Amino acid sequence: PGRPRPRERPGRTVSAGPIRPAPSRDLDDPTEIAEMVRRFYQDVAQDDLLGPVFNDVAEVDWAEHLPKLTRFRCRALLGIEGYRGNPFRAHADIHARSPFTLAHFERWLELFHDTLELGWVGPNTDRALELAANVAAVHSHQLVGRSPAGIHS
């Protein structure tokens, strides 16, 4: 009694922490999308599995990359022009230097889901989750020959 219960998801337990208010915002404007991208990639950069890929192999310049990722998400979710690039080619170049595994894609999706679950709710949030699952499925299938569990390319 008195201690908050951890939130649970099948196969996973999240540690008890401060009680957070339920998300009430959707990813329906560029400011919200930029904040989501910032939070998500902050976690990615510090992750034991993904951090070395982004920081050491890809040597991501976050000051340049975060705005580009925000433009990608704004185009996908809001139809706002401005993103130029080929995400698959960029990932294939990294894969050639240090091969991805299925675990990389599964962890990326897990962190993405956690970020959105803690911060946003609504139709665009749902679309963002579907888009992430699709991108992970296609890229992992093309690069490692398999898609994360429960996701089909």
C-alpha atoms as one frame of an Amber mdcrd trajectory, in Angstrom:
protein
   0.000   0.000   0.000   1.126   3.523  -0.756   3.570   2.419  -3.443   2.462
   2.778  -7.076   2.042  -0.484  -8.945   4.239  -1.019 -11.989   2.542  -0.924
 -15.356   2.636  -4.295 -16.999   2.681  -5.460 -20.567   2.632  -9.112 -21.564
   6.096 -10.546 -21.101   7.453  -7.382 -19.512   7.296  -5.482 -16.260   8.058
  -1.789 -16.017   9.511  -0.688 -12.701   7.396   1.392 -10.388   8.199   5.053
 -10.612   6.470   8.361 -10.204   2.852   8.301 -11.247   2.503  10.185 -14.509
  -0.674  11.724 -15.812  -2.188   9.863 -18.744  -1.159  11.355 -22.089  -3.738
  13.717 -23.545  -1.927  15.144 -26.597  -1.712  13.683 -30.072   1.104  13.977
 -32.600  -0.924  16.517 -34.538   1.498  19.403 -34.992   5.206  19.816 -35.762
   6.037  20.890 -32.197   4.629  17.672 -30.714   6.386  15.585 -33.363   9.709
  17.344 -32.706   9.346  16.636 -28.980   8.533  12.978 -29.631  11.565  12.627
 -31.924  13.789  14.311 -29.323  12.605  12.045 -26.477  12.777   8.877 -28.543
  16.257   9.414 -29.929  17.551  10.543 -26.538  16.612   7.059 -25.322  18.038
   5.434 -28.459  21.372   7.242 -28.094  21.698   6.047 -24.493  20.518   2.479
 -25.113  23.085  -0.295 -24.571  22.202  -2.048 -27.839  21.272   0.837 -30.148
  23.468   3.628 -28.794  26.731   2.195 -30.169  25.194   1.772 -33.629  24.048
   5.392 -33.770  26.966   6.979 -31.940  29.969   4.844 -32.902  29.119   3.179
 -36.226  26.878   5.783 -37.867  28.505   8.647 -35.935  25.201  10.515 -35.997
  25.383  14.285 -35.728  22.264  14.673 -33.586  21.998  18.442 -34.188  21.592
  17.685 -37.903  19.775  14.355 -37.655  16.929  15.247 -35.252  15.488  17.985
 -37.516  15.703  15.577 -40.484  13.858  12.866 -38.530  11.267  15.446 -37.476
  10.716  16.411 -41.122  10.318  12.710 -42.012   7.661  12.231 -39.311   5.902
  15.512 -40.181   5.639  14.417 -43.802   4.364  10.971 -42.857   1.873  12.099
 -40.204   0.850  15.588 -41.308   1.598  15.660 -45.032   4.045  18.542 -44.561
   6.658  18.725 -47.304  10.305  19.196 -46.471  11.819  15.750 -45.963  14.345
  14.640 -48.550  16.196  11.389 -48.243  16.232   7.643 -48.624  15.932   6.000
 -45.198  16.569   2.502 -46.512  19.801   3.452 -48.276  21.091   5.115 -45.100
  20.348   1.973 -43.071  21.866  -0.298 -45.722  25.092   1.747 -45.592  25.296
   1.284 -41.805  24.415  -2.414 -42.135  27.353  -2.859 -44.540  29.725  -1.507
 -41.869  28.231  -3.291 -38.855  25.405  -5.738 -39.596  22.068  -5.207 -37.919
  20.375  -8.084 -36.152  16.702  -8.703 -35.527  17.331  -7.592 -31.924  18.215
  -4.084 -33.156  14.844  -3.685 -34.858  12.934  -5.199 -31.940  14.634  -2.871
 -29.459  14.046   0.165 -31.702  10.343  -0.676 -31.858  10.181  -1.284 -28.115
  11.706   2.120 -27.354   9.453   3.816 -29.908   6.363   2.226 -28.399   7.456
   3.191 -24.881   8.096   6.811 -25.903   4.682   7.195 -27.486   2.865   5.324
 -24.729   4.285   7.700 -22.114   3.661  10.906 -24.028   0.913  10.827 -26.625
  -2.455   9.360 -27.507  -4.762   9.707 -30.502  -5.152   8.835 -34.159  -1.810
  10.293 -35.292  -0.062   8.503 -32.433  -1.638   5.268 -33.648  -0.504   6.067
 -37.192   3.019   6.772 -35.941   3.102   3.349 -34.259   1.862   1.666 -37.456
   4.431   3.543 -39.543   7.256   2.538 -37.184   6.170  -1.101 -37.278   6.057
  -1.008 -41.079   9.461   0.648 -41.410  11.006  -1.857 -38.981   9.375  -4.788
 -40.785  10.506  -3.713 -44.248  14.038  -2.705 -43.246  14.641  -5.785 -41.094
  13.237  -8.105 -43.763  15.442  -6.532 -46.434  18.574  -6.347 -44.271  18.430
  -9.418 -42.012  15.855 -11.579 -43.786  13.298 -11.524 -40.962  10.824  -9.124
 -39.404  10.305  -8.564 -35.685   7.886 -10.985 -34.015   4.253 -10.214 -34.712
   5.064  -7.842 -37.579   4.922  -8.790 -41.228   6.529  -6.937 -44.101
